């Protein structure tokens, strides 16, 4: 009887290992399996996204290359447009009669400043002259700013201006009121010539 009590107390003591919970083991295995499947899914999704990204990049690069023109075609189109522009300029010159009075710039125009008409003032402006000046030159930045400086250097005043820019050239007609007669007109012409050539300080 005492031996039986000792055996019973042994089985009831903490020395006896806990019984294995097979349900917990199955749950652990299922959890491990889900984690493994989740990692594989993430890896596959990353692989697919990288493949799509690479495909989109290659497609975009192919589209850019297909739209990019070679140098020969660009040069050919530039020459065609230049010829068309020159033809338009000659037609406009023919319509307005050509000559210095024509406001449309042509390809054969030289850089020049020409005083083509003088008018005597009236009333209070009787001692003043209105000089019509034709300015023809290459168009460039700050050209009109230089023209304004040139007019101010001879203490003249622009009453009216007409300007046409075509094919990189500019023609401008200025009606200028100046104060010093022939001398003032010569000074104005010299100042505008300097402005046309970009020599204004």
PDB file of N, CA and C in Angstrom, residues 82-130:
ATOM      1  N   UNK A  82      12.978  77.304 -93.725  1.00  0.00           N
ATOM      2  CA  UNK A  82      13.714  78.519 -94.076  1.00  0.00           C
ATOM      3  C   UNK A  82      13.390  78.967 -95.497  1.00  0.00           C
ATOM      4  N   UNK A  83      13.327  78.013 -96.424  1.00  0.00           N
ATOM      5  CA  UNK A  83      12.975  78.352 -97.803  1.00  0.00           C
ATOM      6  C   UNK A  83      11.557  78.909 -97.882  1.00  0.00           C
ATOM      7  N   UNK A  84      10.656  78.305 -97.113  1.00  0.00           N
ATOM      8  CA  UNK A  84       9.279  78.786 -97.108  1.00  0.00           C
ATOM      9  C   UNK A  84       9.191  80.202 -96.540  1.00  0.00           C
ATOM     10  N   UNK A  85       9.971  80.468 -95.497  1.00  0.00           N
ATOM     11  CA  UNK A  85       9.972  81.803 -94.894  1.00  0.00           C
ATOM     12  C   UNK A  85      10.531  82.844 -95.859  1.00  0.00           C
ATOM     13  N   UNK A  86      11.615  82.501 -96.564  1.00  0.00           N
ATOM     14  CA  UNK A  86      12.181  83.432 -97.547  1.00  0.00           C
ATOM     15  C   UNK A  86      11.191  83.707 -98.670  1.00  0.00           C
ATOM     16  N   UNK A  87      10.501  82.651 -99.109  1.00  0.00           N
ATOM     17  CA  UNK A  87       9.513  82.824-100.168  1.00  0.00           C
ATOM     18  C   UNK A  87       8.386  83.753 -99.717  1.00  0.00           C
ATOM     19  N   UNK A  88       7.942  83.589 -98.471  1.00  0.00           N
ATOM     20  CA  UNK A  88       6.896  84.469 -97.935  1.00  0.00           C
ATOM     21  C   UNK A  88       7.374  85.914 -97.861  1.00  0.00           C
ATOM     22  N   UNK A  89       8.637  86.109 -97.442  1.00  0.00           N
ATOM     23  CA  UNK A  89       9.188  87.465 -97.345  1.00  0.00           C
ATOM     24  C   UNK A  89       9.255  88.131 -98.713  1.00  0.00           C
ATOM     25  N   UNK A  90       9.679  87.383 -99.743  1.00  0.00           N
ATOM     26  CA  UNK A  90       9.749  87.955-101.092  1.00  0.00           C
ATOM     27  C   UNK A  90       8.358  88.298-101.619  1.00  0.00           C
ATOM     28  N   UNK A  91       7.372  87.449-101.320  1.00  0.00           N
ATOM     29  CA  UNK A  91       6.004  87.725-101.755  1.00  0.00           C
ATOM     30  C   UNK A  91       5.468  89.000-101.098  1.00  0.00           C
ATOM     31  N   UNK A  92       5.739  89.158 -99.808  1.00  0.00           N
ATOM     32  CA  UNK A  92       5.279  90.361 -99.113  1.00  0.00           C
ATOM     33  C   UNK A  92       5.971  91.608 -99.643  1.00  0.00           C
ATOM     34  N   UNK A  93       7.268  91.480 -99.958  1.00  0.00           N
ATOM     35  CA  UNK A  93       7.983  92.619-100.548  1.00  0.00           C
ATOM     36  C   UNK A  93       7.400  92.986-101.904  1.00  0.00           C
ATOM     37  N   UNK A  94       7.012  91.962-102.676  1.00  0.00           N
ATOM     38  CA  UNK A  94       6.427  92.233-103.993  1.00  0.00           C
ATOM     39  C   UNK A  94       5.064  92.902-103.856  1.00  0.00           C
ATOM     40  N   UNK A  95       4.299  92.494-102.844  1.00  0.00           N
ATOM     41  CA  UNK A  95       2.976  93.088-102.637  1.00  0.00           C
ATOM     42  C   UNK A  95       3.083  94.565-102.275  1.00  0.00           C
ATOM     43  N   UNK A  96       4.038  94.886-101.381  1.00  0.00           N
ATOM     44  CA  UNK A  96       4.149  96.285-100.940  1.00  0.00           C
ATOM     45  C   UNK A  96       5.041  97.113-101.859  1.00  0.00           C
ATOM     46  N   UNK A  97       5.539  96.504-102.939  1.00  0.00           N
ATOM     47  CA  UNK A  97       6.288  97.265-103.931  1.00  0.00           C
ATOM     48  C   UNK A  97       7.784  97.290-103.726  1.00  0.00           C
ATOM     49  N   UNK A  98       8.282  96.681-102.649  1.00  0.00           N
ATOM     50  CA  UNK A  98       9.712  96.670-102.384  1.00  0.00           C
ATOM     51  C   UNK A  98      10.233  98.053-102.064  1.00  0.00           C
ATOM     52  N   UNK A  99      11.518  98.218-102.154  1.00  0.00           N
ATOM     53  CA  UNK A  99      12.127  99.510-101.880  1.00  0.00           C
ATOM     54  C   UNK A  99      12.250  99.784-100.401  1.00  0.00           C
ATOM     55  N   UNK A 100      12.771 100.965-100.106  1.00  0.00           N
ATOM     56  CA  UNK A 100      13.034 101.301 -98.711  1.00  0.00           C
ATOM     57  C   UNK A 100      11.758 101.536 -97.919  1.00  0.00           C
ATOM     58  N   UNK A 101      10.646 101.856 -98.630  1.00  0.00           N
ATOM     59  CA  UNK A 101       9.391 102.102 -97.926  1.00  0.00           C
ATOM     60  C   UNK A 101       8.715 100.815 -97.465  1.00  0.00           C
ATOM     61  N   UNK A 102       9.127  99.695 -97.999  1.00  0.00           N
ATOM     62  CA  UNK A 102       8.496  98.423 -97.633  1.00  0.00           C
ATOM     63  C   UNK A 102       8.919  98.035 -96.221  1.00  0.00           C
ATOM     64  N   UNK A 103       7.935  97.727 -95.390  1.00  0.00           N
ATOM     65  CA  UNK A 103       8.226  97.445 -93.987  1.00  0.00           C
ATOM     66  C   UNK A 103       8.633  96.000 -93.741  1.00  0.00           C
ATOM     67  N   UNK A 104       8.407  95.109 -94.720  1.00  0.00           N
ATOM     68  CA  UNK A 104       8.720  93.700 -94.495  1.00  0.00           C
ATOM     69  C   UNK A 104      10.201  93.438 -94.742  1.00  0.00           C
ATOM     70  N   UNK A 105      10.910  92.828 -93.776  1.00  0.00           N
ATOM     71  CA  UNK A 105      12.340  92.545 -93.960  1.00  0.00           C
ATOM     72  C   UNK A 105      12.547  91.409 -94.943  1.00  0.00           C
ATOM     73  N   UNK A 106      13.560  91.549 -95.773  1.00  0.00           N
ATOM     74  CA  UNK A 106      13.908  90.506 -96.726  1.00  0.00           C
ATOM     75  C   UNK A 106      15.285  89.947 -96.451  1.00  0.00           C
ATOM     76  N   UNK A 107      15.596  88.818 -97.096  1.00  0.00           N
ATOM     77  CA  UNK A 107      16.882  88.177 -96.859  1.00  0.00           C
ATOM     78  C   UNK A 107      18.053  88.947 -97.424  1.00  0.00           C
ATOM     79  N   UNK A 108      17.774  89.843 -98.402  1.00  0.00           N
ATOM     80  CA  UNK A 108      18.866  90.603 -99.022  1.00  0.00           C
ATOM     81  C   UNK A 108      19.028  91.989 -98.414  1.00  0.00           C
ATOM     82  N   UNK A 109      18.325  92.283 -97.323  1.00  0.00           N
ATOM     83  CA  UNK A 109      18.458  93.590 -96.677  1.00  0.00           C
ATOM     84  C   UNK A 109      19.801  93.702 -95.971  1.00  0.00           C
ATOM     85  N   UNK A 110      20.408  94.891 -96.072  1.00  0.00           N
ATOM     86  CA  UNK A 110      21.630  95.185 -95.327  1.00  0.00           C
ATOM     87  C   UNK A 110      21.271  95.967 -94.069  1.00  0.00           C
ATOM     88  N   UNK A 111      22.183  95.920 -93.094  1.00  0.00           N
ATOM     89  CA  UNK A 111      21.993  96.747 -91.907  1.00  0.00           C
ATOM     90  C   UNK A 111      22.086  98.211 -92.323  1.00  0.00           C
ATOM     91  N   UNK A 112      21.060  98.969 -92.038  1.00  0.00           N
ATOM     92  CA  UNK A 112      21.063 100.366 -92.488  1.00  0.00           C
ATOM     93  C   UNK A 112      20.100 101.194 -91.654  1.00  0.00           C
ATOM     94  N   UNK A 113      20.379 102.501 -91.645  1.00  0.00           N
ATOM     95  CA  UNK A 113      19.478 103.494 -91.064  1.00  0.00           C
ATOM     96  C   UNK A 113      19.336 104.595 -92.103  1.00  0.00           C
ATOM     97  N   UNK A 114      18.112 104.814 -92.576  1.00  0.00           N
ATOM     98  CA  UNK A 114      17.884 105.779 -93.649  1.00  0.00           C
ATOM     99  C   UNK A 114      16.799 106.756 -93.224  1.00  0.00           C
ATOM    100  N   UNK A 115      17.090 108.048 -93.333  1.00  0.00           N
ATOM    101  CA  UNK A 115      16.082 109.085 -93.118  1.00  0.00           C
ATOM    102  C   UNK A 115      15.406 109.332 -94.456  1.00  0.00           C
ATOM    103  N   UNK A 116      14.176 108.899 -94.601  1.00  0.00           N
ATOM    104  CA  UNK A 116      13.548 108.908 -95.921  1.00  0.00           C
ATOM    105  C   UNK A 116      12.525 110.015 -96.089  1.00  0.00           C
ATOM    106  N   UNK A 117      12.193 110.737 -95.010  1.00  0.00           N
ATOM    107  CA  UNK A 117      11.193 111.793 -95.169  1.00  0.00           C
ATOM    108  C   UNK A 117      11.328 112.801 -94.042  1.00  0.00           C
ATOM    109  N   UNK A 118      11.281 114.085 -94.381  1.00  0.00           N
ATOM    110  CA  UNK A 118      11.285 115.170 -93.395  1.00  0.00           C
ATOM    111  C   UNK A 118      10.004 115.967 -93.544  1.00  0.00           C
ATOM    112  N   UNK A 119       9.430 116.332 -92.435  1.00  0.00           N
ATOM    113  CA  UNK A 119       8.230 117.173 -92.451  1.00  0.00           C
ATOM    114  C   UNK A 119       8.436 118.358 -91.523  1.00  0.00           C
ATOM    115  N   UNK A 120       8.041 119.518 -91.993  1.00  0.00           N
ATOM    116  CA  UNK A 120       8.130 120.708 -91.151  1.00  0.00           C
ATOM    117  C   UNK A 120       7.000 120.700 -90.137  1.00  0.00           C
ATOM    118  N   UNK A 121       7.316 121.088 -88.899  1.00  0.00           N
ATOM    119  CA  UNK A 121       6.294 121.151 -87.870  1.00  0.00           C
ATOM    120  C   UNK A 121       5.375 122.331 -88.086  1.00  0.00           C
ATOM    121  N   UNK A 122       4.256 122.328 -87.379  1.00  0.00           N
ATOM    122  CA  UNK A 122       3.262 123.389 -87.487  1.00  0.00           C
ATOM    123  C   UNK A 122       2.979 123.961 -86.112  1.00  0.00           C
ATOM    124  N   UNK A 123       2.486 125.201 -86.083  1.00  0.00           N
ATOM    125  CA  UNK A 123       2.104 125.827 -84.829  1.00  0.00           C
ATOM    126  C   UNK A 123       3.288 125.955 -83.907  1.00  0.00           C
ATOM    127  N   UNK A 124       3.113 125.462 -82.675  1.00  0.00           N
ATOM    128  CA  UNK A 124       4.176 125.555 -81.680  1.00  0.00           C
ATOM    129  C   UNK A 124       5.380 124.712 -82.065  1.00  0.00           C
ATOM    130  N   UNK A 125       5.196 123.729 -82.982  1.00  0.00           N
ATOM    131  CA  UNK A 125       6.281 122.853 -83.389  1.00  0.00           C
ATOM    132  C   UNK A 125       6.937 123.334 -84.685  1.00  0.00           C
ATOM    133  N   UNK A 126       6.754 124.601 -85.029  1.00  0.00           N
ATOM    134  CA  UNK A 126       7.245 125.089 -86.308  1.00  0.00           C
ATOM    135  C   UNK A 126       8.761 124.996 -86.410  1.00  0.00           C
ATOM    136  N   UNK A 127       9.474 125.128 -85.295  1.00  0.00           N
ATOM    137  CA  UNK A 127      10.927 125.066 -85.314  1.00  0.00           C
ATOM    138  C   UNK A 127      11.441 123.627 -85.195  1.00  0.00           C
ATOM    139  N   UNK A 128      10.538 122.666 -85.101  1.00  0.00           N
ATOM    140  CA  UNK A 128      10.934 121.273 -84.950  1.00  0.00           C
ATOM    141  C   UNK A 128      10.736 120.526 -86.263  1.00  0.00           C
ATOM    142  N   UNK A 129      11.420 119.404 -86.400  1.00  0.00           N
ATOM    143  CA  UNK A 129      11.278 118.559 -87.573  1.00  0.00           C
ATOM    144  C   UNK A 129      10.838 117.164 -87.143  1.00  0.00           C
ATOM    145  N   UNK A 130       9.982 116.567 -87.956  1.00  0.00           N
ATOM    146  CA  UNK A 130       9.593 115.166 -87.759  1.00  0.00           C
ATOM    147  C   UNK A 130      10.319 114.348 -88.818  1.00  0.00           C
TER     148      UNK A 130
END
